[in-house]
Coordinates of C-alpha atoms in Angstrom, one line a residue:
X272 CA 19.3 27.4 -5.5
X273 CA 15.8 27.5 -7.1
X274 CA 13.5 24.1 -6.8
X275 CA 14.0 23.3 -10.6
X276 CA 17.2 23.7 -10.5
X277 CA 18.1 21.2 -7.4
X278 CA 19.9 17.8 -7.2
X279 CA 16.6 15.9 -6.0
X280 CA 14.0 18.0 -8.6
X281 CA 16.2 16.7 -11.6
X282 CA 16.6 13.3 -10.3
X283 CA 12.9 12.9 -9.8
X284 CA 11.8 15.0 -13.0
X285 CA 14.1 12.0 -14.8
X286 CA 12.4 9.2 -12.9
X287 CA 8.7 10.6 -13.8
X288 CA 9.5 11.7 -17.4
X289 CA 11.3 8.9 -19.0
X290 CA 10.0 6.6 -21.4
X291 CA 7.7 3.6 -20.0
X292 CA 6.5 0.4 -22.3
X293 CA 2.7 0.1 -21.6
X294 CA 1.8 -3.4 -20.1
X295 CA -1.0 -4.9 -21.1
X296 CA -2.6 -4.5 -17.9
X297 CA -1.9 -0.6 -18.7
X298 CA -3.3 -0.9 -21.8
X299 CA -6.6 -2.5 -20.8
X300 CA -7.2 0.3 -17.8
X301 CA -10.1 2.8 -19.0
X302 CA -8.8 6.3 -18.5
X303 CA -9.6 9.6 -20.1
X304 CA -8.8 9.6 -23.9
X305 CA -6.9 12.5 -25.3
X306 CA -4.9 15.6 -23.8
X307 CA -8.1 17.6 -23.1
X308 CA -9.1 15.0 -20.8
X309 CA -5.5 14.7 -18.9
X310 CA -6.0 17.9 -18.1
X311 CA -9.5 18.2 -16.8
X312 CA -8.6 15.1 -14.6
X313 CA -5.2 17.6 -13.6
X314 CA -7.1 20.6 -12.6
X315 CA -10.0 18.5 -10.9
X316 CA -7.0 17.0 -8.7
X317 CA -5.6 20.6 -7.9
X318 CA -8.3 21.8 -6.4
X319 CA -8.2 18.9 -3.3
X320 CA -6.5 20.0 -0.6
X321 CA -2.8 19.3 -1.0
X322 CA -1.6 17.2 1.8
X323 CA -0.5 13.8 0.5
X324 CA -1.9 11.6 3.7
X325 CA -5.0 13.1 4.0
X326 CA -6.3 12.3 1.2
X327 CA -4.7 9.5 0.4
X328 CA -7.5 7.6 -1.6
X329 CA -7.9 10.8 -4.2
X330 CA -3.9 11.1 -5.0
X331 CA -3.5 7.5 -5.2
X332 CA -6.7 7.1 -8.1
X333 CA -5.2 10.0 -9.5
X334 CA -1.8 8.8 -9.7
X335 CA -3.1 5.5 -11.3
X336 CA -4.5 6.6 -14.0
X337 CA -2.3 9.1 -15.2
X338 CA 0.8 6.8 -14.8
X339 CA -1.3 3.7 -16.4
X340 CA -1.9 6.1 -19.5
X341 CA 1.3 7.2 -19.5
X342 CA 1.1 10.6 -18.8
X343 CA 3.7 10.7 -17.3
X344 CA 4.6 14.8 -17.6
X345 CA 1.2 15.1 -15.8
X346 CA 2.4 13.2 -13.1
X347 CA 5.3 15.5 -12.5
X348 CA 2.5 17.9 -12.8
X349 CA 0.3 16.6 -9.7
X350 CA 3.6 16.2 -7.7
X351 CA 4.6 19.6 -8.4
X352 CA 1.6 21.0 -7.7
X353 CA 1.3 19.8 -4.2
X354 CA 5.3 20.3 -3.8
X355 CA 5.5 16.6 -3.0
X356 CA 9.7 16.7 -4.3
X357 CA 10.4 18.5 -1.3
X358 CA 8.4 15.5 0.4
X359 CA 10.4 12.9 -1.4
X360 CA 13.0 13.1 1.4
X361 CA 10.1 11.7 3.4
X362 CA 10.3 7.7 3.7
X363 CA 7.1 7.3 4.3
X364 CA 5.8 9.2 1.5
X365 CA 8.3 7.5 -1.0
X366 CA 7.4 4.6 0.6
X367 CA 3.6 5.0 -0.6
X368 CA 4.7 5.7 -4.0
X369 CA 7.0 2.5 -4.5
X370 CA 3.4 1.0 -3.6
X371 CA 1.4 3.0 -5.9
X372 CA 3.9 1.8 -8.6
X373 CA 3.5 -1.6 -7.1
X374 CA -0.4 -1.2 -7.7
X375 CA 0.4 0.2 -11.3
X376 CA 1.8 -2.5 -12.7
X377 CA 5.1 -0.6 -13.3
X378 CA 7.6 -2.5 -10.6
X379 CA 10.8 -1.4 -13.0
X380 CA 9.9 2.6 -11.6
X381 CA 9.2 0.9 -8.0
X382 CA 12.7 -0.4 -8.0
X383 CA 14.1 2.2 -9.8
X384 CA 12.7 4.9 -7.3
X385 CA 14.2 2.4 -4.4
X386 CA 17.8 2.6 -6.0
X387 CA 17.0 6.4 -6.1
X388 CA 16.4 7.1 -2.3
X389 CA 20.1 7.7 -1.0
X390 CA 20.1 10.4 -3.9
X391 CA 17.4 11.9 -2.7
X392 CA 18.6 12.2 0.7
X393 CA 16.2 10.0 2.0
X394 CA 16.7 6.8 4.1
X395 CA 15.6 3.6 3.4
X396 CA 14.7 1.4 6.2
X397 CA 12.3 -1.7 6.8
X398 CA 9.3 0.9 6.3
X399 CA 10.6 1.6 2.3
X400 CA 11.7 -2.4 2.4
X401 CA 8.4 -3.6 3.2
X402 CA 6.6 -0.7 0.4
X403 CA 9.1 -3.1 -2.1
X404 CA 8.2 -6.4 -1.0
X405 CA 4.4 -5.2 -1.7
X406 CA 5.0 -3.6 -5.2
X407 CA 6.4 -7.1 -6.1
X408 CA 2.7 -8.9 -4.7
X409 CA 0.5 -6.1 -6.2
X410 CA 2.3 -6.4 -9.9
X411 CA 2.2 -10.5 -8.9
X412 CA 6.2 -10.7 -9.3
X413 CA 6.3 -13.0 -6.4
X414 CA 9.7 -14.5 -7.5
X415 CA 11.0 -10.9 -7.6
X416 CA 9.8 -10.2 -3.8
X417 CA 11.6 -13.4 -2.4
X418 CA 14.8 -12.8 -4.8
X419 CA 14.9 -9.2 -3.3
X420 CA 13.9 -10.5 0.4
X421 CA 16.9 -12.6 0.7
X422 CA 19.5 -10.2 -0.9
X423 CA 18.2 -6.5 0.1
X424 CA 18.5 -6.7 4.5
X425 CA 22.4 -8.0 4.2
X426 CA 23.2 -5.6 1.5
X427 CA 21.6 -2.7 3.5
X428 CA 21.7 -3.4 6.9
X429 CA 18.0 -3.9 7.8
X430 CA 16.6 -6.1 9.6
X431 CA 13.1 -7.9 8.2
X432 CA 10.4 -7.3 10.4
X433 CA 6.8 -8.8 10.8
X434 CA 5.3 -7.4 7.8
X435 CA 8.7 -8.4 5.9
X436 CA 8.5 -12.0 6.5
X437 CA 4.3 -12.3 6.3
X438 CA 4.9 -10.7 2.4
X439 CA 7.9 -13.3 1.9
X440 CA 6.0 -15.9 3.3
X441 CA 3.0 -15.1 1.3
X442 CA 4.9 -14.5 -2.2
X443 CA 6.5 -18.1 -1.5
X444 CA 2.9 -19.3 -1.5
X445 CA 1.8 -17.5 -4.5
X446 CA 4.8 -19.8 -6.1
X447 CA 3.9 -22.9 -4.4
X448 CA 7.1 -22.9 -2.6
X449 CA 5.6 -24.0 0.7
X450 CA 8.7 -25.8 2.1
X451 CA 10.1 -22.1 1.8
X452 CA 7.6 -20.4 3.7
X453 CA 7.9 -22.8 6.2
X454 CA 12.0 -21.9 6.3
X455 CA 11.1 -18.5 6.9
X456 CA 8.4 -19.6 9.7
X457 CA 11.5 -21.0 11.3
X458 CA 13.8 -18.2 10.6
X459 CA 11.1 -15.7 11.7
X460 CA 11.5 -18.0 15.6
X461 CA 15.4 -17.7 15.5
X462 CA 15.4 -14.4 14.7
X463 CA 12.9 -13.4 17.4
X464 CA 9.8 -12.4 15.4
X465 CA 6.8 -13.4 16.0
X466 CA 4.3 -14.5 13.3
X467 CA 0.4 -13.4 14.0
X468 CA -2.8 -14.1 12.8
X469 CA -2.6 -13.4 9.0
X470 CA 0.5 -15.0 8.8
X471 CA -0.8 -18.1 9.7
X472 CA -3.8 -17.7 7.7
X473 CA -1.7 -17.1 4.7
X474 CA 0.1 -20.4 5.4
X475 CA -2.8 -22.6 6.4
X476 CA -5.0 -21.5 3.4
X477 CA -2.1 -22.5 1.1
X478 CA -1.0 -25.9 2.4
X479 CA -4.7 -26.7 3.2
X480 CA -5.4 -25.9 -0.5
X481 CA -2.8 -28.1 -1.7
X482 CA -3.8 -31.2 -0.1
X483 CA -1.3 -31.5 3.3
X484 CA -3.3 -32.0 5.5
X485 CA -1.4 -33.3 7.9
X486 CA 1.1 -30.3 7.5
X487 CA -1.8 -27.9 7.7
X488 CA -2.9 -29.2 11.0
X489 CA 0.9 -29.1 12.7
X490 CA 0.7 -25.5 11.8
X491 CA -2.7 -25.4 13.8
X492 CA -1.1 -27.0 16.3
X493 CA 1.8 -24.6 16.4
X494 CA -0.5 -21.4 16.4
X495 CA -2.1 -22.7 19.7
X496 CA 1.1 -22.6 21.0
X497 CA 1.9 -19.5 20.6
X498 CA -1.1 -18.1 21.6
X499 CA -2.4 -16.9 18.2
X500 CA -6.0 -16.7 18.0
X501 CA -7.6 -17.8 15.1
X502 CA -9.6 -15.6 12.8
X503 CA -12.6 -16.3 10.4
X504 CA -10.4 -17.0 8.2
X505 CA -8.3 -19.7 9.3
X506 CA -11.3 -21.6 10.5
X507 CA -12.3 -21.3 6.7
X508 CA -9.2 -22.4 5.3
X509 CA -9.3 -25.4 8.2
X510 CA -13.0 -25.9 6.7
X511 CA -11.7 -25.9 3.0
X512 CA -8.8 -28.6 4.2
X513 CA -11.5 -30.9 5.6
X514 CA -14.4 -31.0 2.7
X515 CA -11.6 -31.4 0.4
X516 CA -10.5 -34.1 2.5
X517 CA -13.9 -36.0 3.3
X518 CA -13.8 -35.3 6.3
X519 CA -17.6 -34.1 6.9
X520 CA -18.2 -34.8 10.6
X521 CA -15.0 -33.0 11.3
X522 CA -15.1 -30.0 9.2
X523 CA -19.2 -29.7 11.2
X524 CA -17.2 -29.7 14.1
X525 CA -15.0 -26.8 13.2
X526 CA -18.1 -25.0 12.1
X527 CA -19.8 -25.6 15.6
X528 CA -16.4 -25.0 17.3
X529 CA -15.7 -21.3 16.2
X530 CA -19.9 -20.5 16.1
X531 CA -19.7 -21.1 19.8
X532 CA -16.7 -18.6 20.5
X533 CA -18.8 -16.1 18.6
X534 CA -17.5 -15.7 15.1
X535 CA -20.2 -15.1 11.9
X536 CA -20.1 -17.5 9.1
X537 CA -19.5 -15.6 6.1
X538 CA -20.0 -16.2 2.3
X539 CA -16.6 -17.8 1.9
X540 CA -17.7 -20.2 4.9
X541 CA -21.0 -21.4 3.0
X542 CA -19.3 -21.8 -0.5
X543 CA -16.1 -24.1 1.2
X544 CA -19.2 -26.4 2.4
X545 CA -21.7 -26.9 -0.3
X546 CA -18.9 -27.4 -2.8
X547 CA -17.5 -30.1 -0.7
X548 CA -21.1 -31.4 -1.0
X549 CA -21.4 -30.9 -4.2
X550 CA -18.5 -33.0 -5.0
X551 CA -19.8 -35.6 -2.6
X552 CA -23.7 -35.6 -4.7
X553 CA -25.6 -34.2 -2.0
X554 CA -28.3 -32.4 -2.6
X555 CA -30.2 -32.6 0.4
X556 CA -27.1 -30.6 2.6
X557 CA -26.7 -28.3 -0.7
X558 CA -29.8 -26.8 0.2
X559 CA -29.5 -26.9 3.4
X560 CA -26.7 -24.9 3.5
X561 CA -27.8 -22.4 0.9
X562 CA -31.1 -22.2 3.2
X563 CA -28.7 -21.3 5.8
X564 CA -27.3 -18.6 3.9
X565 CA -30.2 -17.0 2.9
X566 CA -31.6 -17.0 6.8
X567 CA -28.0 -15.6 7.6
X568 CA -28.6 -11.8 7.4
X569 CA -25.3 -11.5 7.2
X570 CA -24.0 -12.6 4.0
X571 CA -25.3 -13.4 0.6
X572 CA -24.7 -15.7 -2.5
X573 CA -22.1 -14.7 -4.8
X574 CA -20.9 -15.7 -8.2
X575 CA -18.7 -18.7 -6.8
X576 CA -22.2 -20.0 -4.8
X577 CA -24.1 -20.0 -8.4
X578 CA -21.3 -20.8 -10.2
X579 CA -21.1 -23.9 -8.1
X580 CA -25.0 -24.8 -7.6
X581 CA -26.4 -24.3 -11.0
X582 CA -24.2 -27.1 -12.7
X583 CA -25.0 -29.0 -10.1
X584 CA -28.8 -28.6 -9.9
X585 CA -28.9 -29.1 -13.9
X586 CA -26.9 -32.2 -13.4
X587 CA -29.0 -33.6 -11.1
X588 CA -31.7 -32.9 -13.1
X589 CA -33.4 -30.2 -10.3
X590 CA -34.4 -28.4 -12.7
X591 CA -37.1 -26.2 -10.3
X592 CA -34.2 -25.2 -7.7
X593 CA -31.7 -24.5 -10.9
X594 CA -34.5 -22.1 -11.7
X595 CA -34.8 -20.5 -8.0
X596 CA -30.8 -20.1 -8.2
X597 CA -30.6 -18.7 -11.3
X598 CA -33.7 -16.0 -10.9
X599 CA -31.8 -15.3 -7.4
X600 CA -28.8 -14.4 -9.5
X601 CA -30.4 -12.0 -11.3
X602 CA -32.2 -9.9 -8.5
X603 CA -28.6 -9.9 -6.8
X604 CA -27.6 -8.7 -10.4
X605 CA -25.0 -10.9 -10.3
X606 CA -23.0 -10.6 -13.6
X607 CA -21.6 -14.1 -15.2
X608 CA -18.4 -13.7 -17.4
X609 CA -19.7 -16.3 -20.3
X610 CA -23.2 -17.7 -21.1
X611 CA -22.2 -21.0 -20.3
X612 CA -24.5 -21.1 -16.9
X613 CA -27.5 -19.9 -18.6
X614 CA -27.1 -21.7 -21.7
X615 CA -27.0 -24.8 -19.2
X616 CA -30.3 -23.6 -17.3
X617 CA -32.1 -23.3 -20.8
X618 CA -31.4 -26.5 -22.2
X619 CA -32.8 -28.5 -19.5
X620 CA -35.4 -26.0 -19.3
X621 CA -36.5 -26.7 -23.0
X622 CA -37.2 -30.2 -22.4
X623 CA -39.5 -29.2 -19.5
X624 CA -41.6 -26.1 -21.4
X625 CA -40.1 -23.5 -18.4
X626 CA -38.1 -21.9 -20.9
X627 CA -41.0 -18.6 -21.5
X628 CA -40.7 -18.4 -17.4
X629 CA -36.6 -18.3 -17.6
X630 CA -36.7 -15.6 -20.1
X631 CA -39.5 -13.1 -18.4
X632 CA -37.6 -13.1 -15.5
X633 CA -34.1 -12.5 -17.4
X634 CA -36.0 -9.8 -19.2
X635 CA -37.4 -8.3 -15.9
X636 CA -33.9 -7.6 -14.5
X637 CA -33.1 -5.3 -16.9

């Protein structure tokens, strides 16, 4: 029996040809205009080598935008070329492209392709479970990944893993369902699973973030005693609980603490401090801790750290280090969505006769 003429060719030629409603998302994705184009982008991919996994990062982009343009006959164009339908019995390659769908915005083919898999004699097992669970976070269907979660292990006899709850856990989050991520915490300890380090930064940025505390520093507790060593990242969200709380001399203590054991403040450290001292009116540790940032060498000022100091400087009617931040900005070539910032910087600057030096050094970046 020829390729084209076989049980898993025609069931993946339907899956790749039929008719797809472009999202918005879809829609707004800058890919190559017009059929002379598809192709060119067609016949650059052929000439890759043709394994799928090693080069993973070149058949991924190249999926994307075909399927976000809807090209979808090119699709089954790149799959044939490479003879990926023979792969499709492959989990772990099928696996990748439930994700890539994930990534795409197009969760209805990710689902549809995970129905598919018995057809195309291909298992599915935690590995193609887990590839679901992520689709549903990538195309932010987070109600969709904890719906499936609960009904997809009984119904097909797999058994969630690490990775499974950390991607429940975190879709629960996204919802702001935190009493249910601390079920499956629970469930994860009766059913012999043990949570790590990102799930318990996933957990401790989101209940830190909405204001329980208290809850937020059982779950500290409870990490300790497991053994889980914190990252940089759950000393930041720990950081984040406390200047959102008030609590200064603690959250310099947790700063000191996790310096001494050797971990590098990074951007995300410095921003969680001087907005918590921006909401408190101080300028004097504002610009101490941007000082700090800028003798780091590690780590520089971002949109959020502008975004954040500018307003503030204006307000406070330092209109000299408003003028430092802002000229910062724009060697960084930092790129502000709306004028709003500048607009701000100006006005105070009008009253003051600095607008001529604002406007050189605008001028000078480009």
């Amino acid at each position: 029996m020829g390729k084209a003429s076989s049980p898993v060719y025609r069931r993946l030629r339907h899956l790749f040809l039929q008719k797809s409603t472009p999202t918005a998302t879809a829609a707004a994705i800058v890919t190559p205009a017009g059929d002379n184009n598809t192709k060119k982008l067609v016949k650059k991919y052929k000439s890759i080598p043709s394994r799928f996994g090693g080069q993973l990062f070149i058949h991924k982009t190249t999926f994307l935008r075909l399927a976000k343009s809807g090209h979808f006959s090119s699709v089954r164009d790149v799959l044939d070329h490479n003879n990926l339908y023979t792969e499709a019995q492959n989990e772990a390659f099928t696996a990748r492209l439930i994700y890539l769908y994930g990534e795409a915005k197009m969760l209805d083919h990710a689902l549809q392709l995970f129905d598919e898999m018995p057809h195309l004699n291909c298992p599915r097992t935690v590995l193609s479970f887990n590839a679901l669970l992520a689709a549903c976070l990538t195309s932010a269907s987070f109600d969709k990944a904890i719906e499936l979660f609960r009904e997809l292990p009984a119904k097909l006899s797999i058994k969630p893993n690490l990775i499974s709850y950390t991607t429940a856990i975190t879709a629960s989050c996204k919802t702001g369902s935190l009493d249910a991520a601390i079920s499956m915490l629970k469930e994860m300890d009766k059913n012999n699973v043990e949570p790590n380090t990102i799930t318990f930064n996933i957990l401790l940025n989101a209940f830190y973030r909405s204001g329980r505390f208290s809850e937020a520093e059982n779950l500290w507790n409870l990490m300790e005693e497991k053994k889980v060593v914190p990252d940089l990242g759950c000393y930041n969200s720990r950081l984040l609980g406390m200047m959102d709380g008030n609590r200064f001399s603690e959250a310099m203590e947790v700063f000191e603490s996790f310096e001494k054991k050797g971990l590098k403040p990074n951007i995300y450290t410095y921003n969680y401090l001087m907005k918590g001292f921006v909401d408190k009116g101080d300028m004097e540790e504002v610009k101490k801790w941007y000082g700090k940032i800028l003798e780091s060498g590690n780590c520089c000022p971002d949109f959020i750290t502008f975004r954040t100091l500018i307003p503030f400087a204006c307000d406070n009617g330092d209109i000299d280090f408003a003028c430092e931040l802002y000229e910062k900005s724009v060697g960084l070539k930092i790129k502000f969505p709306s004028c709003k910032i500048m607009q701000e910087v100006i006005d105070k600057l009008v009253g003051q006769f600095k607008v001529d030096e604002l406007i050189s050094k605008t001028l000078s970046s480009f």
